PDB file of C-alpha atoms in Angstrom:
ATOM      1  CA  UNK A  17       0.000   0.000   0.000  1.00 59.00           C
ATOM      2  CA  UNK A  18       1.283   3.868  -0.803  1.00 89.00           C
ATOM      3  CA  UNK A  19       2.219   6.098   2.042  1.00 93.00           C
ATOM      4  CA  UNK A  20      -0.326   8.626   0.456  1.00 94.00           C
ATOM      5  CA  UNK A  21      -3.547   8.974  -0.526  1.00 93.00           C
ATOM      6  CA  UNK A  22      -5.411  11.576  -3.262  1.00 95.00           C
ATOM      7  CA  UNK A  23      -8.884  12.466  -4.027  1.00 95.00           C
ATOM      8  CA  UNK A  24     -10.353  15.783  -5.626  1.00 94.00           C
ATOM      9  CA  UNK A  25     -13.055  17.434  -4.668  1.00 93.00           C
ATOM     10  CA  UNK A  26     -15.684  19.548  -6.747  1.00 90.00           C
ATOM     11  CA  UNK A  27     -18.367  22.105  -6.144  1.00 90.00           C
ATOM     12  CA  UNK A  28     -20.695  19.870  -3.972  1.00 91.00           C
ATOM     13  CA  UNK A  29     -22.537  21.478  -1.132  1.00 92.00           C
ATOM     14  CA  UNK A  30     -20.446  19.067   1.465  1.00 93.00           C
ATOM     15  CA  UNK A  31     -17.779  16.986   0.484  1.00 93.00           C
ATOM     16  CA  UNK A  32     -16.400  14.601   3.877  1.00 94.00           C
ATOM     17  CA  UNK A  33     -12.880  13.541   3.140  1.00 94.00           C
ATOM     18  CA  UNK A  34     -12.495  10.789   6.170  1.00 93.00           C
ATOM     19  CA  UNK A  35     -13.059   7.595   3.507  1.00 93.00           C
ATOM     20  CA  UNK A  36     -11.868   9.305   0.270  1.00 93.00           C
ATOM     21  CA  UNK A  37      -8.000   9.876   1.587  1.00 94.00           C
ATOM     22  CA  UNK A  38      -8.840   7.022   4.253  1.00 93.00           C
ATOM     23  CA  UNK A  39      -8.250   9.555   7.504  1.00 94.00           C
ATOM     24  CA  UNK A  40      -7.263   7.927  10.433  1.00 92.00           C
ATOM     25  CA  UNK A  41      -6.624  10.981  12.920  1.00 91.00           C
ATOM     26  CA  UNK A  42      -9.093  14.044  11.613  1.00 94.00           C
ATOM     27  CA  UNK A  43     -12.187  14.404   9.730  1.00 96.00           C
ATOM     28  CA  UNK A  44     -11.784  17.263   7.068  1.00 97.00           C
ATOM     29  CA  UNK A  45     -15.041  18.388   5.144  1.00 97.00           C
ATOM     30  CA  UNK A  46     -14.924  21.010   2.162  1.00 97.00           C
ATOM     31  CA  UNK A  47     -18.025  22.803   2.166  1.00 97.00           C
ATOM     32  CA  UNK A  48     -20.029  25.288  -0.432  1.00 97.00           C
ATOM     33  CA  UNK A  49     -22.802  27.399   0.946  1.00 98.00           C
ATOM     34  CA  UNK A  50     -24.482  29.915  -1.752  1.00 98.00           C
ATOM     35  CA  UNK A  51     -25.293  33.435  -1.697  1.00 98.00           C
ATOM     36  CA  UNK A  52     -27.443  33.965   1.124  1.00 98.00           C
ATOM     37  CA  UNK A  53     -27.624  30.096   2.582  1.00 98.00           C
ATOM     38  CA  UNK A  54     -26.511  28.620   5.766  1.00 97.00           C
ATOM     39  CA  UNK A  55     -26.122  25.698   7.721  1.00 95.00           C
ATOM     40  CA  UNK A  56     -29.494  24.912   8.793  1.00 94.00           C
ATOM     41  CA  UNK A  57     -28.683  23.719  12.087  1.00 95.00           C
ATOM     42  CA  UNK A  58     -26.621  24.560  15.331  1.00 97.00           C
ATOM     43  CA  UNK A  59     -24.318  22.060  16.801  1.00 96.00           C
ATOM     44  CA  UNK A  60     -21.411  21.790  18.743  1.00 97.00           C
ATOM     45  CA  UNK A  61     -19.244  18.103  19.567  1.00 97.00           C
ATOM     46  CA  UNK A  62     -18.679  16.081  22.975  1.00 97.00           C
ATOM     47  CA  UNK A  63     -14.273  15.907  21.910  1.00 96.00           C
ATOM     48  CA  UNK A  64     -13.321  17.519  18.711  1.00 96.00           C
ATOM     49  CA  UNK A  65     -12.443  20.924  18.453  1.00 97.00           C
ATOM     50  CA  UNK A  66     -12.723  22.215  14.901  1.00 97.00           C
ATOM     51  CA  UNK A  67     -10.329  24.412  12.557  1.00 98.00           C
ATOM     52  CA  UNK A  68     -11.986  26.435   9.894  1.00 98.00           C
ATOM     53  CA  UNK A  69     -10.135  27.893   6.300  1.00 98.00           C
ATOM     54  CA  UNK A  70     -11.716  30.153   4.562  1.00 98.00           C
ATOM     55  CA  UNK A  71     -11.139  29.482   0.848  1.00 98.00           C
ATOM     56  CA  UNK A  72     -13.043  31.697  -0.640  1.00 98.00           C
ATOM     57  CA  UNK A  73     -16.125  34.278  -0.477  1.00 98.00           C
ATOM     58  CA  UNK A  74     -17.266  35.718   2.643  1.00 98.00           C
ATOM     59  CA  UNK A  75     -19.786  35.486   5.313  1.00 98.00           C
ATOM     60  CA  UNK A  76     -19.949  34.980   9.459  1.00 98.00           C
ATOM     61  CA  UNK A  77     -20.211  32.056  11.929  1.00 98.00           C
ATOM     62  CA  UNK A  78     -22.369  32.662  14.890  1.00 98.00           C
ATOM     63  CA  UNK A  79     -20.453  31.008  17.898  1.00 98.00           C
ATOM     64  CA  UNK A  80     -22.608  30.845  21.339  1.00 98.00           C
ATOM     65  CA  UNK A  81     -24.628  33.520  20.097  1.00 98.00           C
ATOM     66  CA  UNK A  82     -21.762  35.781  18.846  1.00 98.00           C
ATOM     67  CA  UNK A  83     -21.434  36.947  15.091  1.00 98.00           C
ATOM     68  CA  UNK A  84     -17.802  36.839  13.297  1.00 98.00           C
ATOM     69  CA  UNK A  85     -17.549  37.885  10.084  1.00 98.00           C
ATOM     70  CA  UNK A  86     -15.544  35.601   7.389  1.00 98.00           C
ATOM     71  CA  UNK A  87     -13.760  36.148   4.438  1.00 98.00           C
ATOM     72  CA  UNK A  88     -11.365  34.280   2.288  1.00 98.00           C
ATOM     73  CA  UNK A  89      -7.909  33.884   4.239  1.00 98.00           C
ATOM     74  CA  UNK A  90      -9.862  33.622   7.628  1.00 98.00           C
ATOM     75  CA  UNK A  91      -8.729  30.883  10.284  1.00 98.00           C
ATOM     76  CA  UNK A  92     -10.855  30.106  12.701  1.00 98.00           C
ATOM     77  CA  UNK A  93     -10.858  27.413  15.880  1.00 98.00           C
ATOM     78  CA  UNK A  94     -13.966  26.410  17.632  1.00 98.00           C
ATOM     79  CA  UNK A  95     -13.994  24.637  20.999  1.00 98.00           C
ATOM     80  CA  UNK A  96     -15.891  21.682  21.454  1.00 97.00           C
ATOM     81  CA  UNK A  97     -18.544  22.951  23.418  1.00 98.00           C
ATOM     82  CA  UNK A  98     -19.165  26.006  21.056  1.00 98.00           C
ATOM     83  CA  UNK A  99     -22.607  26.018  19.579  1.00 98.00           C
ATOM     84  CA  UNK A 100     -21.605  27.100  16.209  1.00 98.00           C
ATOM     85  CA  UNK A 101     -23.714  27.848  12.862  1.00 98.00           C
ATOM     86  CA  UNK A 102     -22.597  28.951   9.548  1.00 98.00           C
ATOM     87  CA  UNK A 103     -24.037  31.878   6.916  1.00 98.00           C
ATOM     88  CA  UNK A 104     -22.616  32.857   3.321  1.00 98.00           C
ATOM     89  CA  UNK A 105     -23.170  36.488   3.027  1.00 98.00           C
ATOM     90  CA  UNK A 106     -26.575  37.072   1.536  1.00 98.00           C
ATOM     91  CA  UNK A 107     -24.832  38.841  -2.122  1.00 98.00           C
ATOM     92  CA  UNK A 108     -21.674  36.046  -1.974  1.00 98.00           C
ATOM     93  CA  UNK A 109     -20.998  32.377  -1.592  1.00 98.00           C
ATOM     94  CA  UNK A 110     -18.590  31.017   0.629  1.00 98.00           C
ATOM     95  CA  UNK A 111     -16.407  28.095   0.519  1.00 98.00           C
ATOM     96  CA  UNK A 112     -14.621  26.604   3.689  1.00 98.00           C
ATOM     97  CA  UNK A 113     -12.355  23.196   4.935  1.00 98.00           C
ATOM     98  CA  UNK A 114     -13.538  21.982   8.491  1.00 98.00           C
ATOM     99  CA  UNK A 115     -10.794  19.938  10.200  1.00 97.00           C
ATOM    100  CA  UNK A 116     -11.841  18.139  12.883  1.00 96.00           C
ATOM    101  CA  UNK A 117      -9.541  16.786  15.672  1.00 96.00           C
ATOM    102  CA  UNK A 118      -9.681  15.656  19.630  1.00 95.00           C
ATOM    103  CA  UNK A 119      -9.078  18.440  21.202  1.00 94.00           C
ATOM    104  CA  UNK A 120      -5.913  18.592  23.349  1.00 91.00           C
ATOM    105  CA  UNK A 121      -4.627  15.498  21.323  1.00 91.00           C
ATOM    106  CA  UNK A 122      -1.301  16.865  19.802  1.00 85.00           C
ATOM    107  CA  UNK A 123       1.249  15.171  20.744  1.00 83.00           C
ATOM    108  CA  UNK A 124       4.242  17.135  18.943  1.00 80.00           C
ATOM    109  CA  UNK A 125       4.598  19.883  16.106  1.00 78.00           C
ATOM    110  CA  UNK A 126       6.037  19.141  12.582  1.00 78.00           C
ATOM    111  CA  UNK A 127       9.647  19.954  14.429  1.00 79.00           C
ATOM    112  CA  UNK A 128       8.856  17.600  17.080  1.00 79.00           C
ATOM    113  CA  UNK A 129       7.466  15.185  14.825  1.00 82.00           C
ATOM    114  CA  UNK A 130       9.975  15.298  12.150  1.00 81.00           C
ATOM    115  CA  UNK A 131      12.415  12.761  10.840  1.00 81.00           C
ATOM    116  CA  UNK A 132      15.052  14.150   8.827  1.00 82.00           C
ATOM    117  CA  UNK A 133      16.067  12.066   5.918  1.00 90.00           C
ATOM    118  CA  UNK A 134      19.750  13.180   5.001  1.00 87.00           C
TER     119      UNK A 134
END
């Protein structure tokens, strides 16, 4: 078996990549919300804390009843226990990766975790 796995990924409203690249550690979702759509529910998680990239357009996340705005180049991290909901701008899409991991799992950085082939 390869050391690597590669899928692409097209314009789908939701696209989960845990079983195309065969994820072992994170789940990472790309996700496509139209002009003036949103996630049409709240949620939050029991363990995984979640990493948000903004690819592209703009729009806001409403965290525990708090509004952010969003645009393309945006991080954003979201607790586990944040009740979280997303919203493309209502005149612009907006495209974003989720990463979800357990939170406090990290056991080193890519320094730490690095083996240095000479």
């Amino acid at each position: 078996m390869a050391n690597f796995s590669k899928t692409s990924v097209g314009q789908d409203a939701r696209t989960e990549l845990h079983g195309k690249l065969s994820l072992t550690g994170a789940e990472i979702s790309i996700n496509n919300l139209p002009a003036g759509a949103s996630v049409p529910f709240i949620h939050s998680h029991k363990e995984n804390e979640e990493i948000y990239a903004i690819l592209a357009g703009r729009g806001k996340a409403v965290i525990d009843g708090e509004e952010t705005e969003l645009a393309a180049g945006d991080w954003l991290r979201i607790s586990p226990a944040g009740k979280r909901q997303f919203f493309a701008a209502d005149d612009a899409p907006i495209s974003y990766a989720c990463i979800q991991v357990k939170e406090q799992s990290l056991g080193g950085y890519t320094e730490d975790d690095a083996i240095i082939e000479k």
